[in-house]
JSON list of C-alpha atoms in Angstrom, two decimals:
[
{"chain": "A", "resi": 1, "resn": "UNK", "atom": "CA", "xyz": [0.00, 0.00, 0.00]},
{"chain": "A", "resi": 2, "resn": "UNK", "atom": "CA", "xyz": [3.09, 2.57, 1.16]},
{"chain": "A", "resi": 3, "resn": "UNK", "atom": "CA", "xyz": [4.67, 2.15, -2.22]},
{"chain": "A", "resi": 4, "resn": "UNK", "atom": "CA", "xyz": [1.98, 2.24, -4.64]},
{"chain": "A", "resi": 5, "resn": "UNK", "atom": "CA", "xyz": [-0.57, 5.03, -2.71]},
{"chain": "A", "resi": 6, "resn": "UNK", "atom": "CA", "xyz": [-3.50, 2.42, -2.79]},
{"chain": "A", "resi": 7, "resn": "UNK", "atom": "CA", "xyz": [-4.00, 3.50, 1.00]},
{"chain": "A", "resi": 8, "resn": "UNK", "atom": "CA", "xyz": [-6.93, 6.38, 1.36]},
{"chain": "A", "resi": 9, "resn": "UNK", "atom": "CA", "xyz": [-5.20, 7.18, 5.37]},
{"chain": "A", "resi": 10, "resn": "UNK", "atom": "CA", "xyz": [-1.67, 7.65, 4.18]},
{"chain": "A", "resi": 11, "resn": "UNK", "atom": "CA", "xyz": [-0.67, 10.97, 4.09]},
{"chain": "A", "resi": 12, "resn": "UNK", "atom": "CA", "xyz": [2.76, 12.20, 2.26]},
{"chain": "A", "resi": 13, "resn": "UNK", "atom": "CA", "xyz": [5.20, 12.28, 4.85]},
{"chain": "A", "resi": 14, "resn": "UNK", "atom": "CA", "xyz": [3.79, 8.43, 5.67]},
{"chain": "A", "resi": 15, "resn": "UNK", "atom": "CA", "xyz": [4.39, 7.65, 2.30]},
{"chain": "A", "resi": 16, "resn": "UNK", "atom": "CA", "xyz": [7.75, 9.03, 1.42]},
{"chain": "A", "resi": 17, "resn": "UNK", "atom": "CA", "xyz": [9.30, 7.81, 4.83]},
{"chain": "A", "resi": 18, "resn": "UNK", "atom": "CA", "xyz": [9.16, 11.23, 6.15]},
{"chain": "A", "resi": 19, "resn": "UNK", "atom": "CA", "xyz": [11.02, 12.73, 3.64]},
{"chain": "A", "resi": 20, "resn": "UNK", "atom": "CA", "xyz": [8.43, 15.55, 2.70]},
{"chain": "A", "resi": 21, "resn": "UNK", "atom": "CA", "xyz": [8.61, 16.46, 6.61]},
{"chain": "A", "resi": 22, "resn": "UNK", "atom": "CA", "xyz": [12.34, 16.38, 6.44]},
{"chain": "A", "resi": 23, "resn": "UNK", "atom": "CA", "xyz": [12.51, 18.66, 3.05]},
{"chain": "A", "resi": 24, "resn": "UNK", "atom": "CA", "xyz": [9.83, 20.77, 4.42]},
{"chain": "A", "resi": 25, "resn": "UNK", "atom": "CA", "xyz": [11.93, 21.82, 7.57]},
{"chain": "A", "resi": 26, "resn": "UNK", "atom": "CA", "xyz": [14.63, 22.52, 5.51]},
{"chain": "A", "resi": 27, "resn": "UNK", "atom": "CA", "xyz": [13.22, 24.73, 3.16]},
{"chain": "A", "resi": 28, "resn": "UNK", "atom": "CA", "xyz": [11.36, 26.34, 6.26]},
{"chain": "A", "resi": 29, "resn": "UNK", "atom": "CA", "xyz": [14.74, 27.42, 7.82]},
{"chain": "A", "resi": 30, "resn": "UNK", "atom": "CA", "xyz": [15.82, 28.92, 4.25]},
{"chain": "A", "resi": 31, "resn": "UNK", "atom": "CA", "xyz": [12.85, 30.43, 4.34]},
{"chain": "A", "resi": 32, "resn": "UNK", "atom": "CA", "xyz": [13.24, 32.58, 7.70]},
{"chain": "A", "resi": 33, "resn": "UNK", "atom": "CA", "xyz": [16.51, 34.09, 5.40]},
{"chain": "A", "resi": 34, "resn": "UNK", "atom": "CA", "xyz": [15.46, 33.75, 1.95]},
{"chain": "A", "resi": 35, "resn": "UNK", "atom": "CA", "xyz": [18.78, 35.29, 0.87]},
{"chain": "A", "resi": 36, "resn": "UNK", "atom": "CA", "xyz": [20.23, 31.31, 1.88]},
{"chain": "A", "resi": 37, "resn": "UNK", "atom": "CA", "xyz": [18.56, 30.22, -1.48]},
{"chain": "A", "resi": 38, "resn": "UNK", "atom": "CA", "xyz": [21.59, 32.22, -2.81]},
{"chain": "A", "resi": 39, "resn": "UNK", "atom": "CA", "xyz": [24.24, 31.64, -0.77]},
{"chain": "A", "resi": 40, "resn": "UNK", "atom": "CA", "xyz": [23.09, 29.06, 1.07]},
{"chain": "A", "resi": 41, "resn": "UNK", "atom": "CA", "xyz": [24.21, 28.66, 5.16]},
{"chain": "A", "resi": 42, "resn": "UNK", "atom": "CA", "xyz": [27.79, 27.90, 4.21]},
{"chain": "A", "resi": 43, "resn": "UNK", "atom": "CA", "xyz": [30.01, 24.01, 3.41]},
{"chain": "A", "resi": 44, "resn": "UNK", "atom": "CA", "xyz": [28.33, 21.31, 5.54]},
{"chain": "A", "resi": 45, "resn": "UNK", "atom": "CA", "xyz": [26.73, 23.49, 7.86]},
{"chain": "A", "resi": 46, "resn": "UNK", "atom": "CA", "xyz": [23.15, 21.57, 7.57]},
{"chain": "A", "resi": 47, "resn": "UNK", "atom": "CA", "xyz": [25.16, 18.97, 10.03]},
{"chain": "A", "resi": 48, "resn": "UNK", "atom": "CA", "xyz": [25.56, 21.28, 12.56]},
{"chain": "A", "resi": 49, "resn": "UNK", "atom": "CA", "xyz": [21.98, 23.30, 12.83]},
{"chain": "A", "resi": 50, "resn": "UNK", "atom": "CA", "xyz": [20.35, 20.30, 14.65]},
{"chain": "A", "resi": 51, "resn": "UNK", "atom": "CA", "xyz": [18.32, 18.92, 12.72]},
{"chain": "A", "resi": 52, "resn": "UNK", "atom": "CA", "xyz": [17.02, 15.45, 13.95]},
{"chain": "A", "resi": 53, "resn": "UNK", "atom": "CA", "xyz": [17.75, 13.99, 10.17]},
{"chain": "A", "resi": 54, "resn": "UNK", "atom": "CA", "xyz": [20.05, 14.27, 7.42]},
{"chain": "A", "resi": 55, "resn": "UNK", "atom": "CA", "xyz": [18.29, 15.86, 4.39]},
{"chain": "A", "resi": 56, "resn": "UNK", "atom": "CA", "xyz": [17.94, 12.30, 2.49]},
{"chain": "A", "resi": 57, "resn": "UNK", "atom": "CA", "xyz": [18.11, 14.74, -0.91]},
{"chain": "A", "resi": 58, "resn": "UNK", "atom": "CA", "xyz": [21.76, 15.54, -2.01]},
{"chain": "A", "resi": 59, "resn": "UNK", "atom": "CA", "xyz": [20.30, 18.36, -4.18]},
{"chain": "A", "resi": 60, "resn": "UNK", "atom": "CA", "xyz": [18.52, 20.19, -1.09]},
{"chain": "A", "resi": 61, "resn": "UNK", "atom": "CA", "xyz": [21.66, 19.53, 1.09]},
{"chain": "A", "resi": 62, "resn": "UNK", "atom": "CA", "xyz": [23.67, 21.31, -1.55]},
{"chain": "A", "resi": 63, "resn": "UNK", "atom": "CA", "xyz": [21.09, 24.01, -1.92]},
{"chain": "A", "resi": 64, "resn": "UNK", "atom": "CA", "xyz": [20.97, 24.54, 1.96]},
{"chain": "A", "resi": 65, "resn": "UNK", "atom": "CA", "xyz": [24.98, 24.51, 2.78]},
{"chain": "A", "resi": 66, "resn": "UNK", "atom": "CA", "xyz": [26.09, 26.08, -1.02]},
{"chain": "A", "resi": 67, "resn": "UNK", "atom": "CA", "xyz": [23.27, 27.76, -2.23]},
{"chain": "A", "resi": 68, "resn": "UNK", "atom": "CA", "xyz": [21.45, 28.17, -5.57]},
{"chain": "A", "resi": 69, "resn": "UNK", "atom": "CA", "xyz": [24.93, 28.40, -7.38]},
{"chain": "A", "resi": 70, "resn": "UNK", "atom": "CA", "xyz": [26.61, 25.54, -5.44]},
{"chain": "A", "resi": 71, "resn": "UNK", "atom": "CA", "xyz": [23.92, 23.56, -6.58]},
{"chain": "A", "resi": 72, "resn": "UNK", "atom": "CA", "xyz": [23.71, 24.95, -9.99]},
{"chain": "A", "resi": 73, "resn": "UNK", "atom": "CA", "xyz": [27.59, 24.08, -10.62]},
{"chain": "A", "resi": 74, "resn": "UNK", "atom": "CA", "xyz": [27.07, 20.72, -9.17]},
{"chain": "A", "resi": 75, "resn": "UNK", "atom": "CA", "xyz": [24.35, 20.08, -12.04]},
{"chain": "A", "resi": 76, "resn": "UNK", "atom": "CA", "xyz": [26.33, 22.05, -14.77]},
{"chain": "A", "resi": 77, "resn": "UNK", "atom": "CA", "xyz": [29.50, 19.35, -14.00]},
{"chain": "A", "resi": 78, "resn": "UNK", "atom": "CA", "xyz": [26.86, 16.27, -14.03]},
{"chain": "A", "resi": 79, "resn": "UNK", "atom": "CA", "xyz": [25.45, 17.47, -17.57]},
{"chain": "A", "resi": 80, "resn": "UNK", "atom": "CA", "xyz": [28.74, 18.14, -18.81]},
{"chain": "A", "resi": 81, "resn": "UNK", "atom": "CA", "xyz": [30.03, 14.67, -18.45]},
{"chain": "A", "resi": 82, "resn": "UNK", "atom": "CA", "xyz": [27.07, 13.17, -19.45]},
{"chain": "A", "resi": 83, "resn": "UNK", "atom": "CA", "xyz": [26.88, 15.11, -22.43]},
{"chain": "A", "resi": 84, "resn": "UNK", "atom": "CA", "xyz": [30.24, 14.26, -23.32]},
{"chain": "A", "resi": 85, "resn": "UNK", "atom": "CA", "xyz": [29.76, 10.48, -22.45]},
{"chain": "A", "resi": 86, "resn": "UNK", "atom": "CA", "xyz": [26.97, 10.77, -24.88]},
{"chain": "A", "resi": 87, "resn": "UNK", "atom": "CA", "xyz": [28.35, 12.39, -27.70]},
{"chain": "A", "resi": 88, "resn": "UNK", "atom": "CA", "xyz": [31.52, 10.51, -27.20]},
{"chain": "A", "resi": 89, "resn": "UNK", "atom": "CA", "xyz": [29.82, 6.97, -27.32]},
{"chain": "A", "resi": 90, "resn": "UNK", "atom": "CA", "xyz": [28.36, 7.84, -31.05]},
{"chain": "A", "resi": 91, "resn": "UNK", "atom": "CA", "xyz": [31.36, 7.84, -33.21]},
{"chain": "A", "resi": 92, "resn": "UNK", "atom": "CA", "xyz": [33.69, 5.37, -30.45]},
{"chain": "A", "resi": 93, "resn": "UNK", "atom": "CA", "xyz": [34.21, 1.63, -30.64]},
{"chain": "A", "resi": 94, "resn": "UNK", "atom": "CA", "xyz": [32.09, -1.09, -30.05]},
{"chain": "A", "resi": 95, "resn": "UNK", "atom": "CA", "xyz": [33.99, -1.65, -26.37]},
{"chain": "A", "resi": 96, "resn": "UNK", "atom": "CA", "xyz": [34.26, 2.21, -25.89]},
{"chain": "A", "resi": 97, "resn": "UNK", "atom": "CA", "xyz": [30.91, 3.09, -27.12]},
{"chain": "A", "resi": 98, "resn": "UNK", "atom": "CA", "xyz": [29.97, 0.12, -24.15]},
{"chain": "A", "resi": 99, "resn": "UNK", "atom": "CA", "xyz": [31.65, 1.63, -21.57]},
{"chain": "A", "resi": 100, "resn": "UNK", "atom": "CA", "xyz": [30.73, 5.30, -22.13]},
{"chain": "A", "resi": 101, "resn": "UNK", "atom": "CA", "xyz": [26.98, 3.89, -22.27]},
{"chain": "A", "resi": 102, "resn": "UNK", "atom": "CA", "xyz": [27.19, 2.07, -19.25]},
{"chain": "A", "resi": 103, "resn": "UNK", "atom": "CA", "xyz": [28.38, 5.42, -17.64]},
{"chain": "A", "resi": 104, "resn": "UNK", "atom": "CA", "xyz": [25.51, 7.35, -18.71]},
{"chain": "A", "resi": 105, "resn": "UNK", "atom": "CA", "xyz": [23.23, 5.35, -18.12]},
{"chain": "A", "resi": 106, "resn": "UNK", "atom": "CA", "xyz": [24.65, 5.25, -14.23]},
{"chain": "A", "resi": 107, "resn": "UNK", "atom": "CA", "xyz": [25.36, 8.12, -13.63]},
{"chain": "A", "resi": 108, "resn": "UNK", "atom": "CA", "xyz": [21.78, 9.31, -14.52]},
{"chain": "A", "resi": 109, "resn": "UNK", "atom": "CA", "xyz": [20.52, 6.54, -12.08]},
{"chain": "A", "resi": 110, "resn": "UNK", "atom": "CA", "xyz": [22.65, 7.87, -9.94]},
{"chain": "A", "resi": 111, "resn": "UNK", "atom": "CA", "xyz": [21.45, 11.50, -10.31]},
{"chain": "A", "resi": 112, "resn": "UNK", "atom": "CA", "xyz": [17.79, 9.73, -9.90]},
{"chain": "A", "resi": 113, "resn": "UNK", "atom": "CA", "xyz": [18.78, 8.10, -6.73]},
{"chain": "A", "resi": 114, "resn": "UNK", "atom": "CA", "xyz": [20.14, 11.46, -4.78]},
{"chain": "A", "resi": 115, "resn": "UNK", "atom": "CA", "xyz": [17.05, 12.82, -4.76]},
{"chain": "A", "resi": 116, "resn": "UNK", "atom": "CA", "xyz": [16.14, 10.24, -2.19]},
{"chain": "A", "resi": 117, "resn": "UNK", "atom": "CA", "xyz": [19.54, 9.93, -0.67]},
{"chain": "A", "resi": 118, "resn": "UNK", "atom": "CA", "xyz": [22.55, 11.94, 0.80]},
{"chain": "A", "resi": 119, "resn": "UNK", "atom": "CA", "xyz": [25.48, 9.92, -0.01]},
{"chain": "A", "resi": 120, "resn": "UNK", "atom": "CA", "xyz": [28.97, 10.54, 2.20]},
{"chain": "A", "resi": 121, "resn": "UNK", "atom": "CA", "xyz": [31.67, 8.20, 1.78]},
{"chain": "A", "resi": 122, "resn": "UNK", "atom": "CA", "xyz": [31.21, 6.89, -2.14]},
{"chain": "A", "resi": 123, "resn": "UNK", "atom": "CA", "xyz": [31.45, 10.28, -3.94]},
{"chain": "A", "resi": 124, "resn": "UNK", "atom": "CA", "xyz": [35.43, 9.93, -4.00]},
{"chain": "A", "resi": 125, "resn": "UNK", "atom": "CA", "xyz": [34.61, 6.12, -6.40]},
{"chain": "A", "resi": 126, "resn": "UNK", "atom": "CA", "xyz": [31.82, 8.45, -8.52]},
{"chain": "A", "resi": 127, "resn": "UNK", "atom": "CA", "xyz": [34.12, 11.37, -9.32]},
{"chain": "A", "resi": 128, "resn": "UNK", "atom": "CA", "xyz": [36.95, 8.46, -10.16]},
{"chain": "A", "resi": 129, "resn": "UNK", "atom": "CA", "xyz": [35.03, 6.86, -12.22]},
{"chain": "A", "resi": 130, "resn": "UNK", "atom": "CA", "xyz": [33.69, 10.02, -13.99]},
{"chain": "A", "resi": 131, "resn": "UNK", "atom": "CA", "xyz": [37.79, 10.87, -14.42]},
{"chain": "A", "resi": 132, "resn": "UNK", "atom": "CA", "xyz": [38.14, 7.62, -16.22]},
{"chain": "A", "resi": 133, "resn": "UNK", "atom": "CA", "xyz": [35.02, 8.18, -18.42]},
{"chain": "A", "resi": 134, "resn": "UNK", "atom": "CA", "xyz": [36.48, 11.83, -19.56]},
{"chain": "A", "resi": 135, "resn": "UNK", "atom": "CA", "xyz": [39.44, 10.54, -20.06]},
{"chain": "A", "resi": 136, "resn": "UNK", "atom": "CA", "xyz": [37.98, 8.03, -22.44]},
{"chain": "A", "resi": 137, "resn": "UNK", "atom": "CA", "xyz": [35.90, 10.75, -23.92]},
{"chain": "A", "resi": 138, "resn": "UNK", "atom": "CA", "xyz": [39.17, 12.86, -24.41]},
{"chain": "A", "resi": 139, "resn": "UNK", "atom": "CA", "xyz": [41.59, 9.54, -25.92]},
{"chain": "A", "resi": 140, "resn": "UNK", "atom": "CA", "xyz": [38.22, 9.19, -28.68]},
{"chain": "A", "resi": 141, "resn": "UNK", "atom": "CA", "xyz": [38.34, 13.42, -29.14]},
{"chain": "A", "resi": 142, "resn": "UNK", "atom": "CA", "xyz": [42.15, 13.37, -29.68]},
{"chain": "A", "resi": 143, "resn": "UNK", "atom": "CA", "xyz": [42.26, 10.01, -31.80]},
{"chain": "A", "resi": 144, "resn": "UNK", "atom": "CA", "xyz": [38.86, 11.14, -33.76]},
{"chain": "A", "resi": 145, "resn": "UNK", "atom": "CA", "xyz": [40.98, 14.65, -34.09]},
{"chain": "A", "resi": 146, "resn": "UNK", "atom": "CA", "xyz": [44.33, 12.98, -35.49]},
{"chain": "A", "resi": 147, "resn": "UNK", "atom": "CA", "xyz": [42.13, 11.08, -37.68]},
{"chain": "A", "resi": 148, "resn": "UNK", "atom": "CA", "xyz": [41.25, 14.08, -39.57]},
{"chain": "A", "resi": 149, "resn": "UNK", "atom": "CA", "xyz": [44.34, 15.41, -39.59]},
{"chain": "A", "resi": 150, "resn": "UNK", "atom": "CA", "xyz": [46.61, 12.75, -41.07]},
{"chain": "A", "resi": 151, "resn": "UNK", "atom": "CA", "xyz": [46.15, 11.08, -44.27]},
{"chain": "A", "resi": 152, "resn": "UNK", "atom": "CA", "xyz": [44.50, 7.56, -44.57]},
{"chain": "A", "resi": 153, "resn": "UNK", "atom": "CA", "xyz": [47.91, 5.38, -44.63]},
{"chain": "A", "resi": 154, "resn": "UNK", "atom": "CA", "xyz": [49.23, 7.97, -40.99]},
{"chain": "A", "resi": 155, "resn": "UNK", "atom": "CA", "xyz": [46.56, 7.34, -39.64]},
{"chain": "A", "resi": 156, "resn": "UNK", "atom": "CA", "xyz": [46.58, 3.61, -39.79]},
{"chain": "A", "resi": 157, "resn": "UNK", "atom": "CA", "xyz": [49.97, 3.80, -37.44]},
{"chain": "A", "resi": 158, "resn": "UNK", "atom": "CA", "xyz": [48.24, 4.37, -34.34]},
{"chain": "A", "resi": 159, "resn": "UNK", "atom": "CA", "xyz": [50.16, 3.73, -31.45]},
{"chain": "A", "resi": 160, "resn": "UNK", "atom": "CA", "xyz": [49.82, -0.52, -29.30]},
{"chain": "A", "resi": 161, "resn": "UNK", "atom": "CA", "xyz": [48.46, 2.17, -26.50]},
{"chain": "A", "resi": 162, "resn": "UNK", "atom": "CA", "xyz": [45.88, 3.94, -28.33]},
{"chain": "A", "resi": 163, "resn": "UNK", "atom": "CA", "xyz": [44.53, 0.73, -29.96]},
{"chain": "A", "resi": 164, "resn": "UNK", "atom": "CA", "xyz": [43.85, -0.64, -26.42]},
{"chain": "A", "resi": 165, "resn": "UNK", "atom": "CA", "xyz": [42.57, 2.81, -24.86]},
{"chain": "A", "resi": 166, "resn": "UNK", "atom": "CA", "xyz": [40.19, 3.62, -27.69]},
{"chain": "A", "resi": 167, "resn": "UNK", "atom": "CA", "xyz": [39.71, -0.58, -28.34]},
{"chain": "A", "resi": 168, "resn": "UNK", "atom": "CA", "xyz": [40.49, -0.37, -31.67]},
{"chain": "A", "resi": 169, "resn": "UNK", "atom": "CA", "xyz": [41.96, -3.34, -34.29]},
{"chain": "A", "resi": 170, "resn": "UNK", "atom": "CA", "xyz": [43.92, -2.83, -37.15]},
{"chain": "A", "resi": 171, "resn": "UNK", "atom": "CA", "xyz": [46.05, -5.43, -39.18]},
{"chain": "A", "resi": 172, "resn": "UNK", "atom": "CA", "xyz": [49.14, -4.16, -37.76]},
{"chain": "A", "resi": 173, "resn": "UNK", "atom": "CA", "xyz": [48.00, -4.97, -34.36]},
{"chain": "A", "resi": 174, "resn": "UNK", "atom": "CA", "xyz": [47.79, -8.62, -34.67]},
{"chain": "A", "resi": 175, "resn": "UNK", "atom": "CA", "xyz": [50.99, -9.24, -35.13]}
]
């Protein structure tokens, strides 16, 4: 009944764990100095107002300690990468285009999933494993770059490295 609404008693803080209340206080502290939607209260601050919960939305707790621009560079870098994941994946390998999928597809779950959540200790592993996805995207840019660049018989004489980066088989490389 909690997860699909079928119960007529449930209100919405019942049926989102509390979360509504949670947000709701939140916003209601911002609200007694609306100039916090701007700058927000200052880094990790939320943690020390004493509140009974953690926020359980990374985007509010990013809104409440950075403000409207902390929280608007935090989704600027997310689309960015995505974005360049995306476009990336269209003109990469069949094991590139895989990976930089796989990312995308990820990372917008993940995006999905902070709304519910504040995640601590894993955002060190994300922003790795976004590194290694822009680096990917940057290897197919320069490669894709070169490409154009060089004529056809250059360009064939791509270096043992950038054949296994980019995952890329020529003739040459299976000997």
């Amino acid at each position: 009944d909690r997860v699909l609404g079928l119960s007529f008693d449930s209100d919405a803080a019942e049926a989102t764990s509390g979360r509504t209340m949670i947000w709701g206080t939140a916003l209601k502290e911002m609200m007694q100095a609306p100039w916090t939607f701007f700058t927000g209260y200052g880094f990790d601050v939320y943690s020390t107002m004493g509140f009974e919960y953690a926020p359980h939305n990374t985007y509010l707790g990013l809104l409440f300690n950075l403000g409207l621009p902390g929280l608007v560079a935090f989704l600027l870098i997310i689309v960015q990468a995505v974005l360049a994941a995306r476009n990336a994946a269209e003109s990469a390998s069949p094991t590139a285009r895989a990976y930089l999928i796989s990312f995308v597809v990820g990372f917008i779950a993940l995006c999905v999933a902070i709304f519910f959540v504040e995640l601590h200790e894993p955002w060190l592993y994300v922003w790795a494993y976004t590194g290694l996805a822009m680096r990917v995207v940057v290897c197919l840019r320069d490669a894709k770059a070169a490409e154009s660049k060089l004529p056809a018989a250059a360009s064939r004489s791509e270096s043992a490295v950038g054949r296994r980066v980019l995952g890329r088989q020529t003739a040459n490389s299976n000997r």
